[in-house]
Tab-separated table of N, CA and C and ligand atoms in Angstrom:
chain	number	residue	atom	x	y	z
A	124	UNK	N	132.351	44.798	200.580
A	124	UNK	CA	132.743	43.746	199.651
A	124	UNK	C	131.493	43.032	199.137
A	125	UNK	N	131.339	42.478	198.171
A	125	UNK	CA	130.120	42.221	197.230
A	125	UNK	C	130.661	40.595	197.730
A	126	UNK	N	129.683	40.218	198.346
A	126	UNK	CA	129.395	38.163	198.568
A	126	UNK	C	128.947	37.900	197.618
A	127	UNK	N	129.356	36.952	196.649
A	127	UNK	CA	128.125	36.118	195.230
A	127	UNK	C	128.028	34.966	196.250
A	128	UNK	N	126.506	34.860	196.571
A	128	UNK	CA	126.037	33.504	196.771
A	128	UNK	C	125.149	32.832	195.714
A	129	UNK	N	124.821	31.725	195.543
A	129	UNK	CA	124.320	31.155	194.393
A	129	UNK	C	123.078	30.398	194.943
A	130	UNK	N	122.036	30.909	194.827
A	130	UNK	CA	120.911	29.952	195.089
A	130	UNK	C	120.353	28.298	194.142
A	131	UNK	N	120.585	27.601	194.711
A	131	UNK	CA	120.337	26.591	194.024
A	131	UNK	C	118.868	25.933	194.147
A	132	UNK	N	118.203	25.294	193.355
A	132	UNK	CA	116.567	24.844	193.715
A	132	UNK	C	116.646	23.532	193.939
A	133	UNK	N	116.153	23.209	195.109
A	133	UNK	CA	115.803	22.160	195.873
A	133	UNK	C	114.647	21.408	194.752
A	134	UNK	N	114.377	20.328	194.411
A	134	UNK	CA	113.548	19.758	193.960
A	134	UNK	C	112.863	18.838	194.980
A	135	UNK	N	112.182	19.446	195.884
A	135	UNK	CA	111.445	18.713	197.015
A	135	UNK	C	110.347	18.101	196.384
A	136	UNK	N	110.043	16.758	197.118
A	136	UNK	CA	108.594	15.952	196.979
A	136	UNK	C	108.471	15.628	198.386
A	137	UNK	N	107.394	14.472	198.263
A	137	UNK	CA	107.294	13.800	199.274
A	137	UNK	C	108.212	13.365	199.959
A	138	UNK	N	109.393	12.852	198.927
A	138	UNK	CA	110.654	12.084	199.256
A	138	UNK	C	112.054	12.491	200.031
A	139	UNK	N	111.368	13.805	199.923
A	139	UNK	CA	112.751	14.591	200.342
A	139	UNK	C	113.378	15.966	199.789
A	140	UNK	N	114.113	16.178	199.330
A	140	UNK	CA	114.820	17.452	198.849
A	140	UNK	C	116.205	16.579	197.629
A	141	UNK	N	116.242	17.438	196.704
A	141	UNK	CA	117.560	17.059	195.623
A	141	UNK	C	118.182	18.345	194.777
A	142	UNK	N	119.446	18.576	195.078
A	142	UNK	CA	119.765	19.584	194.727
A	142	UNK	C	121.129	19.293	193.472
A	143	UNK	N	120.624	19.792	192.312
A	143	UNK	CA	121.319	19.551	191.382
A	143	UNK	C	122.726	20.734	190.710
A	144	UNK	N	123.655	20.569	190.923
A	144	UNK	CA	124.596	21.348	190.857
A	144	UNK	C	125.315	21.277	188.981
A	145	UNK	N	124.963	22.018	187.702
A	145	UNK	CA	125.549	21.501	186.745
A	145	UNK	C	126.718	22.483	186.173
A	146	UNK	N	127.690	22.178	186.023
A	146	UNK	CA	128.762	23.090	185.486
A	146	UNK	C	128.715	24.021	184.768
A	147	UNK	N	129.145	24.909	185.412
A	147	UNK	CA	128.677	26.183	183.899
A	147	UNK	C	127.318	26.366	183.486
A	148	UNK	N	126.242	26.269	184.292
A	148	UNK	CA	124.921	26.444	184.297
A	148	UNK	C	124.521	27.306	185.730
A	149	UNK	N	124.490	26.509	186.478
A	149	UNK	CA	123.821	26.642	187.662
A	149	UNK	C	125.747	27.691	188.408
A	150	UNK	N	126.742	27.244	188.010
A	150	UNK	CA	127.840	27.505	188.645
A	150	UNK	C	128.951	28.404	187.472
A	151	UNK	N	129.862	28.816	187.362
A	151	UNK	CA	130.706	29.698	186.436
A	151	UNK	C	131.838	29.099	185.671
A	152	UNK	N	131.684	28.212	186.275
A	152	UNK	CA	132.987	27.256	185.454
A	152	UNK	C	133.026	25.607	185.552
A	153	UNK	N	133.825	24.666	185.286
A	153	UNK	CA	134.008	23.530	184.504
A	153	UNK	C	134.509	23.147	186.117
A	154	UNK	N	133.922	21.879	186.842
A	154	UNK	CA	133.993	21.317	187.747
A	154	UNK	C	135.266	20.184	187.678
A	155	UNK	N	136.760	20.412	188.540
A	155	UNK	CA	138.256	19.514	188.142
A	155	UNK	C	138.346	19.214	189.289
A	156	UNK	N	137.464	18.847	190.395
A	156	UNK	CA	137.471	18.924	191.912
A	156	UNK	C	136.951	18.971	192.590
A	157	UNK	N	136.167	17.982	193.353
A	157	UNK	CA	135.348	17.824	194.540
A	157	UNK	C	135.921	17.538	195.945
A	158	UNK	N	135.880	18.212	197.126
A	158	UNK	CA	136.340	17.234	198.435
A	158	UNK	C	135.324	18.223	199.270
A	159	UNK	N	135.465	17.788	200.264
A	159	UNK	CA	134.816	18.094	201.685
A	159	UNK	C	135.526	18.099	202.962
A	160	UNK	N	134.964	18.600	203.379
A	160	UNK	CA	135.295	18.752	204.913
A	160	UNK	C	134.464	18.695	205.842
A	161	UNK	N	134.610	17.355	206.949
A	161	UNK	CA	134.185	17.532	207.934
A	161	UNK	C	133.971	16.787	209.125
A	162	UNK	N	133.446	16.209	210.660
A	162	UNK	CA	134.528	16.310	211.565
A	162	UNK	C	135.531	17.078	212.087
A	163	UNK	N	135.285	18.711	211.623
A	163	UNK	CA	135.498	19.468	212.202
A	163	UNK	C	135.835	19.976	213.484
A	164	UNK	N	136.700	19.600	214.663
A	164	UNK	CA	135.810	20.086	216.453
A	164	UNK	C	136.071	21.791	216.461
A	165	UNK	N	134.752	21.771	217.228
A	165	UNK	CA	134.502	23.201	217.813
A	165	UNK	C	135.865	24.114	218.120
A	166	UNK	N	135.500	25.535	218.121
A	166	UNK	CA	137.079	26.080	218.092
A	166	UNK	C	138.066	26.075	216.666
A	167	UNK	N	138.179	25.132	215.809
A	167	UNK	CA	138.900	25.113	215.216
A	167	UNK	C	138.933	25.883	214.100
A	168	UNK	N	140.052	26.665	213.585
A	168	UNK	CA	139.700	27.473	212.520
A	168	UNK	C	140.384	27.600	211.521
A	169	UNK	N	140.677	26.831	210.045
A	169	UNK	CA	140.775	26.363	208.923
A	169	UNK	C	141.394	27.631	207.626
A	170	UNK	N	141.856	27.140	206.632
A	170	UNK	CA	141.748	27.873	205.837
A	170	UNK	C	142.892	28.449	206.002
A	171	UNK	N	143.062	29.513	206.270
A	171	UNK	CA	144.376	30.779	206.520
A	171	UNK	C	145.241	31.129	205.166
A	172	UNK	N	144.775	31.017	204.010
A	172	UNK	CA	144.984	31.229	202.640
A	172	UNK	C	144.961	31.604	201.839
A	173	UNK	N	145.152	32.311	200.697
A	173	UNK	CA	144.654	32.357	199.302
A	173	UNK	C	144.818	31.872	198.259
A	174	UNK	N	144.133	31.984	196.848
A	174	UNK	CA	144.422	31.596	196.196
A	174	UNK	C	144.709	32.039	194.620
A	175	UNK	N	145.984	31.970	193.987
A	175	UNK	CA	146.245	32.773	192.786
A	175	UNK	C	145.325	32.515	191.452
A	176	UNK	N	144.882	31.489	191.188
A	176	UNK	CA	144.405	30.216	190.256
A	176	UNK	C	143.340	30.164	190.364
A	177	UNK	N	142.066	30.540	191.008
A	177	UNK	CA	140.968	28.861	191.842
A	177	UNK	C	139.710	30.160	192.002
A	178	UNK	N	138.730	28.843	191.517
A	178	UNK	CA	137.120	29.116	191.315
A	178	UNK	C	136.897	28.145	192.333
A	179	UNK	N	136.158	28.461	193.293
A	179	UNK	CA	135.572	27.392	194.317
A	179	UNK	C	133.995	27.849	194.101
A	180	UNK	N	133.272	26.814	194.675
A	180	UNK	CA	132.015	27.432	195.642
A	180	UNK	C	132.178	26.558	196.637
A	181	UNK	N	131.314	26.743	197.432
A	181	UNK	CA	131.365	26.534	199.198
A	181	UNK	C	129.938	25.790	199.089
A	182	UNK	N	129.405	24.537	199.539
A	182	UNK	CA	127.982	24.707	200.117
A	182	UNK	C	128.355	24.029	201.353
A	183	UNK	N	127.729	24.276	202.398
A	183	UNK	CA	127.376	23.709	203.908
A	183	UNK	C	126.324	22.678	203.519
A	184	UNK	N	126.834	21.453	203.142
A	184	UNK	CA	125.487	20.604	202.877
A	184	UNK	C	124.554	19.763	204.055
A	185	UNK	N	125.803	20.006	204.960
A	185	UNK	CA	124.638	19.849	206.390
A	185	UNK	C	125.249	20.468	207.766
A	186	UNK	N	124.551	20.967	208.395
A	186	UNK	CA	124.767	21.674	209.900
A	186	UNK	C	124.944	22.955	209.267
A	187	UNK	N	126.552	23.793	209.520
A	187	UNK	CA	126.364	25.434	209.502
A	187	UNK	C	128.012	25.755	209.362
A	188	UNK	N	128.689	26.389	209.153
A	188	UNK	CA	129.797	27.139	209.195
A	188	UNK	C	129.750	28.796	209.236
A	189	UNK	N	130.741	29.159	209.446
A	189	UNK	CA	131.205	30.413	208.631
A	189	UNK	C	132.606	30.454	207.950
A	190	UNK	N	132.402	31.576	207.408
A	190	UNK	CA	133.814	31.577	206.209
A	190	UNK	C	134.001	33.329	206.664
A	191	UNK	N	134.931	33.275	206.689
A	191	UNK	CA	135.904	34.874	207.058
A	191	UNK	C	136.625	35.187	205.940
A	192	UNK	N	135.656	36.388	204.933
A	192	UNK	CA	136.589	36.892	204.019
A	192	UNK	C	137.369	37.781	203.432
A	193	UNK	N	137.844	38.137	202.766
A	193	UNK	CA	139.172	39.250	203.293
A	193	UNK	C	139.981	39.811	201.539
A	194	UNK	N	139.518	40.492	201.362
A	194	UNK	CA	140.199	40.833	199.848
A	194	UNK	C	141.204	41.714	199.959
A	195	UNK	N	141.794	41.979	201.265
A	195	UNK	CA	142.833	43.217	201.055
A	195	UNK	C	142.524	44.327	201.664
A	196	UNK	N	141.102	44.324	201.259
A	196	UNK	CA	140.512	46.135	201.893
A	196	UNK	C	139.369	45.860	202.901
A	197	UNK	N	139.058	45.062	202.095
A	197	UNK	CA	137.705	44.985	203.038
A	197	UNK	C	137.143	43.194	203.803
A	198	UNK	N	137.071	43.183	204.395
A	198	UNK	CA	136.549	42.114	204.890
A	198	UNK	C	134.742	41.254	204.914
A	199	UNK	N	134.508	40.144	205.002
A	199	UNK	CA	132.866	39.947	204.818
A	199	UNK	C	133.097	38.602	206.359
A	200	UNK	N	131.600	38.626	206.645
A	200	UNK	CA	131.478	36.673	207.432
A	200	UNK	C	130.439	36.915	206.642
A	201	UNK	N	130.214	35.249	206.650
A	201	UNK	CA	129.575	34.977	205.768
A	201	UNK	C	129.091	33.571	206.384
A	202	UNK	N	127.697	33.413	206.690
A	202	UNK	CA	127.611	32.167	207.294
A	202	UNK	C	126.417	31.240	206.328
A	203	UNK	N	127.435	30.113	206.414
A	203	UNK	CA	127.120	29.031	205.392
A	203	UNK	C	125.920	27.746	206.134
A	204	UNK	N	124.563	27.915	206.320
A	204	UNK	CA	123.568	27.206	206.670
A	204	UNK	C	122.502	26.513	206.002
A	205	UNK	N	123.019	26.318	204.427
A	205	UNK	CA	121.887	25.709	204.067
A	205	UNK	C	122.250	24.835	202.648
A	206	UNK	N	122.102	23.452	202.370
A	206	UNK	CA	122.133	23.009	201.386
A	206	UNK	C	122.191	23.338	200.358
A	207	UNK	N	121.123	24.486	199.926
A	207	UNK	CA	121.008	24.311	198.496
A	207	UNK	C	121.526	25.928	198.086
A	208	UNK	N	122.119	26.313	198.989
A	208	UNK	CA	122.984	27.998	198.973
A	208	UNK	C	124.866	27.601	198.561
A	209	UNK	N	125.184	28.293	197.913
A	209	UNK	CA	126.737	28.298	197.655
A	209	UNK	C	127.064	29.613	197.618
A	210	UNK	N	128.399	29.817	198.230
A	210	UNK	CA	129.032	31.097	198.113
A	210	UNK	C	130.456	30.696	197.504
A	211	UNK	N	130.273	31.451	196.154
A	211	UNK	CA	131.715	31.828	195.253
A	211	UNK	C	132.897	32.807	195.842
A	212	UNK	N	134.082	31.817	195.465
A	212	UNK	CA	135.050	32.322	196.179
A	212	UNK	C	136.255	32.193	195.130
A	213	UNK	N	136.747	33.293	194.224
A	213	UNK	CA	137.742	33.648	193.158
A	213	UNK	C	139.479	33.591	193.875
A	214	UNK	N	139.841	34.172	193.339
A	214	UNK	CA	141.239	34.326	193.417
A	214	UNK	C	141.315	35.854	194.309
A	215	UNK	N	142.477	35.355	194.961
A	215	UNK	CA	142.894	37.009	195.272
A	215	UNK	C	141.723	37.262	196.857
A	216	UNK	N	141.177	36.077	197.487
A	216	UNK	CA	140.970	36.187	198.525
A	216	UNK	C	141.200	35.340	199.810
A	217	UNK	N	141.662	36.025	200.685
A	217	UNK	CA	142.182	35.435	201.615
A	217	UNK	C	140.664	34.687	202.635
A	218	UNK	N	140.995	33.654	202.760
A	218	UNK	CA	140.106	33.182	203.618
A	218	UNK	C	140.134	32.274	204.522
A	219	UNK	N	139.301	32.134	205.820
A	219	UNK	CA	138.776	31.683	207.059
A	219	UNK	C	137.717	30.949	207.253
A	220	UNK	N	137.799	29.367	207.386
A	220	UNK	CA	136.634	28.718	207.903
A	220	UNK	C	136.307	28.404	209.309
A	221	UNK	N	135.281	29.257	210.297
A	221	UNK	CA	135.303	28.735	211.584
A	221	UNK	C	133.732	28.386	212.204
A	222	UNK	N	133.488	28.209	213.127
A	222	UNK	CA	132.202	28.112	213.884
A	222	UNK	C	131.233	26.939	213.420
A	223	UNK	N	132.445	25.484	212.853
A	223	UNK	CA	131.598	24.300	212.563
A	223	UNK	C	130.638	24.382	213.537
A	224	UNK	N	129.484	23.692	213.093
A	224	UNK	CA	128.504	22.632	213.814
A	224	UNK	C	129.152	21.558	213.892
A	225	UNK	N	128.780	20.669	215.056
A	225	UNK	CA	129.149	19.279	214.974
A	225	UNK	C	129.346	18.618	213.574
A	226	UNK	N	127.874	18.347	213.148
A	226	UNK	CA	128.001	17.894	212.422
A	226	UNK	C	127.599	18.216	210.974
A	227	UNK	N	128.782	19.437	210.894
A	227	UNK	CA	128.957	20.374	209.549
A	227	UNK	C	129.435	19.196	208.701
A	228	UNK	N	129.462	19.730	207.549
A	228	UNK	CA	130.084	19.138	205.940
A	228	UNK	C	130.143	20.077	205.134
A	229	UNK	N	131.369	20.898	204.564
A	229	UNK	CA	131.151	21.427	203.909
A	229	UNK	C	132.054	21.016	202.773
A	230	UNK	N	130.801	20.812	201.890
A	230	UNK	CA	131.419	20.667	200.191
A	230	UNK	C	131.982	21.586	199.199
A	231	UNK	N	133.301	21.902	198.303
A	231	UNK	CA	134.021	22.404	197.467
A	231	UNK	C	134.044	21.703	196.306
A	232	UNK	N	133.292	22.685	195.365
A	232	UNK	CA	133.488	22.665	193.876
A	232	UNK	C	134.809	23.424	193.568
A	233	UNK	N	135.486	22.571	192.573
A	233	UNK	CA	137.120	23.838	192.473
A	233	UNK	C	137.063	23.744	191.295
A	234	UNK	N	137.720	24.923	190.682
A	234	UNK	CA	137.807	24.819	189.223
A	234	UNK	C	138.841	23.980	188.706
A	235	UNK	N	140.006	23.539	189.740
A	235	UNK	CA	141.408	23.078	188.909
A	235	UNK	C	141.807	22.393	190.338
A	236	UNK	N	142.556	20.892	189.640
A	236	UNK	CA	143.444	20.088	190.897
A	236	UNK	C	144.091	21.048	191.415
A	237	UNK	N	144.092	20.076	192.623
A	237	UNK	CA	145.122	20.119	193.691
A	237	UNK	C	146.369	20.886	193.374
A	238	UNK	N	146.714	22.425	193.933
A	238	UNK	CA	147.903	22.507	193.195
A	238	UNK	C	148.800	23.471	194.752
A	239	UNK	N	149.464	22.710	195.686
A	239	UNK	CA	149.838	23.619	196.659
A	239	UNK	C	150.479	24.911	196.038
A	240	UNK	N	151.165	24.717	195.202
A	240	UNK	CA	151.737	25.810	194.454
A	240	UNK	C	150.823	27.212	194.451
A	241	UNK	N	149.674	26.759	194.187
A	241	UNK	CA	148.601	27.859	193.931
A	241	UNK	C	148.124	28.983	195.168
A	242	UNK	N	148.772	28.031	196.044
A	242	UNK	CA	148.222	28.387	197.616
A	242	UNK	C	149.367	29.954	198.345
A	243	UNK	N	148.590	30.959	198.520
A	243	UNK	CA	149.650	31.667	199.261
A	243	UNK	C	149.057	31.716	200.782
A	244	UNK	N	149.858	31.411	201.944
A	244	UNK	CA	149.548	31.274	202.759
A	244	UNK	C	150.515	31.962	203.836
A	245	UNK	N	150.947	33.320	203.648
A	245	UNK	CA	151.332	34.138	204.229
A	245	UNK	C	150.554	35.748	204.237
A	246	UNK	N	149.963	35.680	205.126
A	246	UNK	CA	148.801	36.750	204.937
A	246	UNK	C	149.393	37.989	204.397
A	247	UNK	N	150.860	38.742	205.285
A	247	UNK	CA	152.002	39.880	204.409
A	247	UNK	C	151.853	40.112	203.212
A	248	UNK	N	152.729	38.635	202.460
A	248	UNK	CA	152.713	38.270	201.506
A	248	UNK	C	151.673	38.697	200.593
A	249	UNK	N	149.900	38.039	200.446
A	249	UNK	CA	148.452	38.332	200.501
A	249	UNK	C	148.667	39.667	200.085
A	250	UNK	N	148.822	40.551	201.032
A	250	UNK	CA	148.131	42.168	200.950
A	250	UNK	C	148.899	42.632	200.009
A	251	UNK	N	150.302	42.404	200.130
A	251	UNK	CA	151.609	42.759	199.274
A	251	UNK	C	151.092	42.897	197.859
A	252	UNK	N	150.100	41.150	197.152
A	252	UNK	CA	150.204	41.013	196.425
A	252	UNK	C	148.974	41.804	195.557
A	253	UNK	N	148.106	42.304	196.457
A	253	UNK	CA	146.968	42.466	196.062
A	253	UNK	C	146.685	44.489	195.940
A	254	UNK	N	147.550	44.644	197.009
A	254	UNK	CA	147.826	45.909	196.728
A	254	UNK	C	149.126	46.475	195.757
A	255	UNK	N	149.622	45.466	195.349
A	255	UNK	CA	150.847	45.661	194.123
A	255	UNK	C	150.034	45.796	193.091
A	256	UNK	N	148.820	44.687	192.311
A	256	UNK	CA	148.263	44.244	191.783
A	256	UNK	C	147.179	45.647	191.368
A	257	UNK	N	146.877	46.214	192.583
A	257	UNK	CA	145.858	47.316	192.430
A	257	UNK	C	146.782	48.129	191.769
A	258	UNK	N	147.870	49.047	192.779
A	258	UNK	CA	148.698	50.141	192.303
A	258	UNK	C	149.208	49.930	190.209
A	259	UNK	N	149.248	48.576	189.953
A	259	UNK	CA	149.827	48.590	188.698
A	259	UNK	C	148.629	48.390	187.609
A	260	UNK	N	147.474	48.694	188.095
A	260	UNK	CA	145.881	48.417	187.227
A	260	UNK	C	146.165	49.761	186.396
B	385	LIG	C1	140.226	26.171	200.475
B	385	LIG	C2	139.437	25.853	201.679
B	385	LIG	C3	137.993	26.270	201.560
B	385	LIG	C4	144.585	17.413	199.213
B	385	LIG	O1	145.363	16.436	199.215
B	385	LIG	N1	143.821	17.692	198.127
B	385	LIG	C5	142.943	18.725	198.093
B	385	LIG	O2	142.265	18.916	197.075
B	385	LIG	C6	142.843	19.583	199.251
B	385	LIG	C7	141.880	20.760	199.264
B	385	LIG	C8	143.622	19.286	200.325
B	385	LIG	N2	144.473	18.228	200.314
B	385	LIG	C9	145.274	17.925	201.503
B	385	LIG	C10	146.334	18.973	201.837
B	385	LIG	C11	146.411	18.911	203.343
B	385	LIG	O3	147.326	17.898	203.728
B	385	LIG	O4	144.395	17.907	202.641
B	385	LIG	C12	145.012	18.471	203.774
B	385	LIG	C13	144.169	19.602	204.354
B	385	LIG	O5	144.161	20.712	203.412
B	385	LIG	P1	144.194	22.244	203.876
B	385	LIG	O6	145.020	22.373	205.092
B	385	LIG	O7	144.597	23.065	202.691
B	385	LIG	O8	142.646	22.495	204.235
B	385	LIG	P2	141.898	23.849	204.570
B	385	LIG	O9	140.612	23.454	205.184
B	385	LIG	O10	142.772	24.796	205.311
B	385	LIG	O11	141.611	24.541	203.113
B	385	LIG	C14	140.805	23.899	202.154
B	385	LIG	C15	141.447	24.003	200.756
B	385	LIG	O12	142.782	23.520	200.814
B	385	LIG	C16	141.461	25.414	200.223
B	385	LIG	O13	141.796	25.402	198.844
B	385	LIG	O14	139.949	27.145	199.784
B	385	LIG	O15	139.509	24.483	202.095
């Protein structure tokens, strides 16, 4: 399975590090959604979903995660350790967030609100849809 991660440039000085994220430049689409996650405890493992609709990226803006991903055929991990790195995540994949750090944060760019509707969260369901989807290409 092909991971798009997105390198982003740190603008370090003396002062520190600043990482500038701009829509449809640096990222693929028009930013309708920001949240985060985190307070995470150890063990816990997130996500269990897909999505019909939805442009995300992922950054770990501090500590570490992984993300477990899953298109139907093939599977990826994918571990999320660094600020100024994002990994794109489309439609039509099922996915897994586990192995917080304490004190992980991980930030979501989405392309479109909040829409549970959008959400399939029966993994069956998932493969059903994705191998229907193939067979009728
Ligand atoms: C995804 C992964 C990476 C809202 O009210 N608004 C929101 O925009 C979101 C994302 C969630 N919520 C509410 C819905 C639930 O009551 O927050 C609660 C936790 O959401 P959820 O259980 O869906 O969280 P995760 O970590 O399983 O999944 C989230 C996103 O929902 C999902 O789109 O791709 O992070």
């Amino acid at each position: 399975m092909e991971v798009i991660k997105y390198a982003f440039e740190p603008h370090g000085d003396d002062r520190g590090q600043l990482v500038a994220i701009e829509a449809q430049l640096d990222i693929p689409f028009e930013v309708r959604r920001v949240y985060y996650i985190y307070d995470t405890l150890a063990g816990v493992r997130r996500g269990f979903h897909a999505h019909q609709d939805l442009e995300q990226i992922l950054v770990c803006v501090h500590g570490s995660c992984k993300i477990h991903l899953d298109n139907g055929y093939e599977t990826a991990e994918v571990v999320l350790d660094k600020p100024h790195e994002g990994l794109y995540i489309s439609n039509d994949m099922w996915r897994e967030m586990y192995d917080f750090s304490p004190d992980a944060v991980l930030l979501v760019l989405a392309s479109r609100h909040y829409d549970e509707a959008d959400y399939i969260r029966d993994y069956e369901v998932f493969l059903k849809m994705v191998h229907d989807k193939e067979t009728n290409q």
